[in-house]
Structure formats: structure tokens, C-alpha cells
Short mmCIF file of C-alpha atoms in Angstrom, two decimals:
data_model
loop_
_atom_site.label_atom_id
_atom_site.label_comp_id
_atom_site.label_asym_id
_atom_site.label_seq_id
_atom_site.Cartn_x
_atom_site.Cartn_y
_atom_site.Cartn_z
CA MET A 4 48.27 10.66 -19.65
CA LEU A 5 44.50 10.15 -20.20
CA ALA A 6 42.66 13.46 -20.35
CA ASN A 7 39.17 12.14 -19.60
CA ASN A 8 38.11 10.09 -16.61
CA PRO A 9 36.45 6.96 -18.12
CA PHE A 10 34.96 5.93 -14.78
CA ILE A 11 32.63 8.89 -14.20
CA ALA A 12 29.61 6.94 -15.50
CA ILE A 13 29.07 4.18 -12.94
CA THR A 14 26.09 2.63 -14.69
CA SER A 15 25.96 0.84 -18.00
CA SER A 16 25.08 2.88 -21.09
CA GLY A 17 23.03 -0.03 -22.41
CA LYS A 18 25.53 -0.39 -25.25
CA GLU A 19 28.34 -1.49 -22.98
CA LYS A 20 29.07 -5.18 -23.40
CA VAL A 21 28.58 -7.62 -20.57
CA VAL A 22 32.03 -8.68 -19.48
CA ASP A 23 31.84 -12.44 -20.06
CA ARG A 24 29.69 -13.66 -17.13
CA VAL A 25 28.86 -16.56 -19.42
CA LYS A 26 27.69 -18.76 -16.54
CA GLU A 27 25.22 -16.14 -15.29
CA ARG A 28 23.90 -15.34 -18.75
CA VAL A 29 23.34 -19.02 -19.57
CA GLU A 30 21.64 -19.67 -16.25
CA LEU A 31 19.31 -16.69 -16.59
CA GLN A 32 18.57 -17.57 -20.22
CA LEU A 33 17.47 -21.04 -19.10
CA TYR A 34 15.17 -19.50 -16.48
CA ILE A 35 13.60 -17.28 -19.14
CA ASN A 36 13.27 -20.10 -21.69
CA ASP A 37 11.45 -22.21 -19.11
CA ALA A 38 9.14 -19.32 -18.18
CA LEU A 39 8.27 -18.65 -21.82
CA LYS A 40 6.84 -22.15 -22.25
CA ASP A 41 3.84 -21.88 -19.95
CA GLY A 42 4.31 -18.62 -18.06
CA LYS A 43 6.18 -18.12 -14.82
CA LEU A 44 7.42 -15.40 -12.52
CA ILE A 45 11.17 -14.83 -11.99
CA ILE A 46 12.59 -12.65 -9.23
CA ILE A 47 16.09 -11.37 -10.05
CA LYS A 48 17.96 -10.20 -6.98
CA GLY A 49 21.33 -8.58 -6.37
CA ASN A 50 22.94 -5.61 -4.70
CA PRO A 51 22.62 -2.21 -6.43
CA GLY A 52 25.19 -2.07 -9.21
CA ALA A 53 25.73 -5.84 -9.37
CA GLY A 54 24.86 -5.82 -13.09
CA LYS A 55 21.27 -7.13 -13.06
CA SER A 56 19.98 -4.68 -15.66
CA THR A 57 23.12 -4.98 -17.83
CA ILE A 58 22.85 -8.76 -18.16
CA LEU A 59 19.10 -8.63 -18.61
CA ASN A 60 19.37 -5.97 -21.34
CA THR A 61 21.91 -8.10 -23.20
CA LEU A 62 19.58 -11.10 -23.13
CA LEU A 63 16.64 -8.96 -24.22
CA ARG A 64 18.54 -7.64 -27.24
CA ASP A 65 18.92 -11.24 -28.43
CA LEU A 66 15.29 -12.12 -27.64
CA GLN A 67 14.00 -9.10 -29.55
CA LYS A 68 15.35 -10.69 -32.73
CA THR A 69 12.73 -13.43 -32.30
CA LYS A 70 9.61 -12.32 -34.15
CA ASN A 71 7.03 -14.04 -31.96
CA ILE A 72 8.27 -12.56 -28.66
CA GLU A 73 6.93 -9.27 -27.34
CA ILE A 74 8.83 -7.50 -24.55
CA ILE A 75 7.27 -5.02 -22.14
CA LYS A 76 9.81 -3.32 -19.85
CA GLU A 77 8.72 -0.79 -17.24
CA GLU A 78 10.14 1.01 -14.23
CA PHE A 79 8.03 0.21 -11.20
CA THR A 80 5.95 3.29 -10.27
CA PRO A 81 2.69 3.89 -8.37
CA SER A 82 0.80 4.20 -11.66
CA ILE A 83 1.96 0.87 -13.06
CA TYR A 84 -1.01 -1.19 -11.80
CA ASN A 85 -3.56 0.12 -14.31
CA LYS A 86 -1.03 -0.05 -17.14
CA LEU A 87 -0.33 -3.71 -16.44
CA ARG A 88 -4.02 -4.54 -16.19
CA SER A 89 -4.59 -3.13 -19.68
CA ILE A 90 -2.04 -5.37 -21.44
CA SER A 91 -3.59 -7.07 -24.45
CA PHE A 92 -2.12 -10.52 -25.09
CA ASN A 93 -1.73 -11.79 -28.65
CA PRO A 94 -2.19 -15.58 -28.47
CA ALA A 95 0.27 -16.01 -31.36
CA HIS A 96 3.06 -14.38 -29.38
CA LYS A 97 5.10 -15.08 -26.28
CA PHE A 98 5.34 -12.22 -23.78
CA ILE A 99 8.09 -11.07 -21.43
CA ILE A 100 7.10 -8.46 -18.85
CA ILE A 101 9.93 -6.86 -16.87
CA MET A 102 9.40 -4.72 -13.80
CA ASP A 103 12.58 -2.88 -12.85
CA ASP A 104 13.09 -1.52 -9.31
CA PHE A 105 10.33 -3.77 -7.98
CA ASN A 106 11.70 -3.09 -4.50
CA ASN A 107 9.69 0.15 -4.69
CA ILE A 108 6.63 -1.93 -3.85
CA GLU A 109 7.52 -1.21 -0.23
CA LEU A 110 6.27 2.35 -0.80
CA PHE A 111 2.72 0.97 -0.97
CA ASP A 112 0.52 0.00 1.95
CA LYS A 113 0.16 -3.72 2.68
CA THR A 114 -3.23 -4.04 0.99
CA SER A 115 -1.91 -2.48 -2.22
CA GLN A 116 1.18 -4.69 -2.09
CA ILE A 117 -0.98 -7.81 -1.97
CA LYS A 118 -3.09 -6.48 -4.82
CA LEU A 119 0.04 -5.98 -6.95
CA ILE A 120 1.40 -9.41 -6.11
CA GLU A 121 -1.92 -10.98 -7.11
CA LEU A 122 -1.73 -9.12 -10.43
CA MET A 123 1.84 -10.27 -11.07
CA ASP A 124 0.75 -13.83 -10.34
CA GLU A 125 -2.11 -13.56 -12.84
CA LEU A 126 0.19 -12.12 -15.52
CA ALA A 127 2.67 -14.94 -14.93
CA LYS A 128 0.03 -17.42 -16.07
CA LYS A 129 0.24 -15.89 -19.55
CA ALA A 130 3.79 -14.51 -19.75
CA CYS A 131 7.32 -14.65 -18.46
CA VAL A 132 7.21 -12.01 -15.71
CA ILE A 133 10.56 -10.75 -14.40
CA LEU A 134 10.79 -8.66 -11.24
CA VAL A 135 14.15 -6.95 -10.64
CA GLU A 136 14.88 -5.86 -7.08
CA ASN A 137 17.74 -5.21 -4.68
CA ARG A 138 16.40 -5.77 -1.17
CA ASP A 139 17.98 -8.36 1.13
CA GLU A 140 14.68 -9.79 2.30
CA GLY A 141 12.84 -9.05 -0.90
CA VAL A 142 9.29 -9.60 -1.98
CA GLU A 143 9.67 -13.38 -2.22
CA ASN A 144 8.55 -13.78 1.39
CA ASP A 145 5.20 -12.21 0.48
CA PHE A 146 4.90 -14.46 -2.57
CA LYS A 147 5.61 -17.51 -0.41
CA ARG A 148 3.14 -16.43 2.24
CA LEU A 149 0.44 -16.03 -0.40
CA GLY A 150 1.34 -19.39 -1.97
CA LYS A 151 2.52 -17.91 -5.27
CA ARG A 152 4.81 -19.80 -7.62
CA PHE A 153 8.11 -18.19 -8.68
CA ASP A 154 11.77 -18.80 -9.46
CA LYS A 155 14.53 -16.71 -7.88
CA TYR A 156 17.86 -15.87 -9.46
CA GLU A 157 20.46 -14.06 -7.36
CA LEU A 158 23.33 -12.24 -9.06
CA GLY A 159 26.59 -11.82 -7.16
CA GLY A 160 29.65 -9.72 -7.91
CA LEU A 161 31.97 -10.09 -10.90
CA GLN A 162 34.75 -12.63 -10.92
CA ARG A 163 38.26 -11.22 -10.56
CA SER A 164 39.10 -11.56 -14.27
CA ASP A 165 35.76 -10.10 -15.37
CA LEU A 166 36.16 -7.00 -13.20
CA LYS A 167 39.68 -6.48 -14.55
CA GLN A 168 38.32 -6.70 -18.09
CA LEU A 169 35.61 -4.13 -17.28
CA ILE A 170 38.24 -1.68 -15.99
CA MET A 171 40.47 -2.24 -19.04
CA ASP A 172 37.51 -1.69 -21.37
CA ARG A 173 36.77 1.62 -19.65
CA LEU A 174 40.42 2.68 -19.94
CA ASN A 175 40.53 1.70 -23.61
CA SER A 176 37.45 3.83 -24.27
CA VAL A 177 39.61 6.96 -23.80
CA ARG A 178 42.98 5.62 -24.98
CA THR A 179 44.29 6.55 -28.40
CA VAL A 180 45.48 2.98 -28.87
CA PRO A 181 43.74 0.17 -26.90
CA ARG A 182 46.07 -1.78 -24.63
CA ASP A 183 45.77 -4.95 -22.58
CA ASN A 184 46.81 -3.48 -19.22
CA LEU A 185 45.49 -1.50 -16.26
CA ASP A 186 47.81 1.50 -16.61
CA PRO A 187 47.68 3.94 -14.77
CA PHE A 188 46.61 1.44 -12.07
CA THR A 189 49.02 -1.12 -10.66
CA GLU A 190 48.20 -4.77 -9.96
CA GLU A 191 48.46 -4.02 -6.24
CA GLU A 192 45.91 -1.23 -6.61
CA TYR A 193 43.64 -3.54 -8.57
CA ASP A 194 43.81 -6.12 -5.77
CA LYS A 195 42.58 -3.45 -3.36
CA ILE A 196 39.82 -2.36 -5.77
CA PHE A 197 38.57 -5.93 -6.12
CA LYS A 198 38.70 -6.57 -2.38
CA LYS A 199 36.93 -3.34 -1.40
CA SER A 200 34.22 -3.68 -4.06
CA GLY A 201 33.60 -7.39 -3.58
CA GLY A 202 33.30 -7.59 -7.37
CA ASN A 203 30.38 -5.12 -7.47
CA PRO A 204 30.88 -3.21 -10.75
CA ARG A 205 29.31 0.04 -9.55
CA ILE A 206 31.39 0.22 -6.38
CA ALA A 207 34.55 -0.72 -8.30
CA LEU A 208 33.94 2.05 -10.85
CA LEU A 209 33.43 4.59 -8.06
CA ILE A 210 36.76 3.58 -6.52
CA CYS A 211 38.46 3.69 -9.93
CA SER A 212 37.04 7.15 -10.62
CA ALA A 213 38.45 8.60 -7.39
CA LEU A 214 41.81 6.86 -7.84
CA PHE A 215 42.03 7.95 -11.48
CA ASP A 216 41.43 11.62 -10.56
CA GLN A 217 44.03 11.35 -7.82
CA LYS A 218 46.63 10.01 -10.24
CA GLU A 219 45.85 12.63 -12.86
CA SER A 220 46.22 15.40 -10.24
CA ASN A 221 49.61 14.04 -9.21
CA ILE A 222 50.78 14.05 -12.83
CA ILE A 223 49.67 17.66 -13.32
#
């Protein structure tokens, strides 16, 4: 019996490894490498909990080892405009500017939204600008309408094997001895978890948390 529910935290700790997703990491790394050459804006899309921040944080940890790259990462808030305008660029360095939760731009009036988009476009002439958002329509329609240049990368759910590995890693985090199995879950239960979550890590962990508690209650 496992005393602690390892699925209570449904978001990544930042230290949690990205479960493979080699294809996605390579693709996103290529987008960033291209943007670092001459400056470009990248919009990263995906449903809440799809793993956008987890993959991005993993890539950033590697990029931070490069001495001539400076990384500015901010949560998108109403006060961010003035902060972004005051960025001082060192010509000897490459810059990556990340705006998380950029979908919050919808909280602004249309005039302010256009003003922010114009600023992001200006910054993208000097840096790799990454906007992370989770809206279906997204801000790209406004960028297109204003004739702004950008790349879009959309992140889907985990593959079946990757989601299974994520669940096993969580279980092993509270096991005395790590094991390569899903116990206390069955393969049939895992099939249902994968189907219901569509591979979305956050939804899968929520389902696992409830199922885990249910199993522990039955044991007691």
C-alpha cells in the first residue's frame, strides 16, 4: 500500500522530467534556434495542462547554459507593458522573451490589445519572443489581421507510452523500491485514463488522483 497520493500535484514542479516527447522538444528547439538568428515571434498553443510550460522550461534550462543568451520569462499581467518597454538589449547577447498566459490579453480593451501586439512585434525584431497561450482561437488572428510575422507551434496530448511513463514516475516517487508497473492501477484502468484524458497530463493526473484515493479507501 502507498501511504501518500502522488497525483495530488497536477502541475509540474519544474524539476519533473519531461517524459520523452523527443519529437516535440526537437521541433520546438528548431523554432527557437531559427528565432534566435534574426528575431522572431513564436506562439505556443495547447490546452491547459498539455505540458507547454514543462517542455519550455526543460529547453530553457539547456539554453541557460549558453553564456551569450539572456532569458526573460514573465507571467502576463496588466503591468507588463511598461516592464517590456524598459528592456535594455546587450548587442553581444541573444535574447529570449517568454510571456506565459498570454491569453490574458483578452482582459484588455481592443486598443490596448493592439498596442501590446505592436510592442511584441517590435521586440521580435531584436529577440526570440515566445507567447504561451491556451485559447482555441488565440491571438494569432489579431497578428494576421495586423500583418505581423510569427510562427505557431501547437502542442497536443501525450502519446500512450509517454503518459504511462508519467504515471509510473509519479508512483515511483512514493514507492520504497521503484518498479516498472502501474500497480495499483490495472492496464484496463489505464486504457480508460488515457481515453478520458486524451493524453492531457493534467486531466490524467486528476483522474489518477481520484482513482488512487478510491483504491486506498477500499484497502483500508
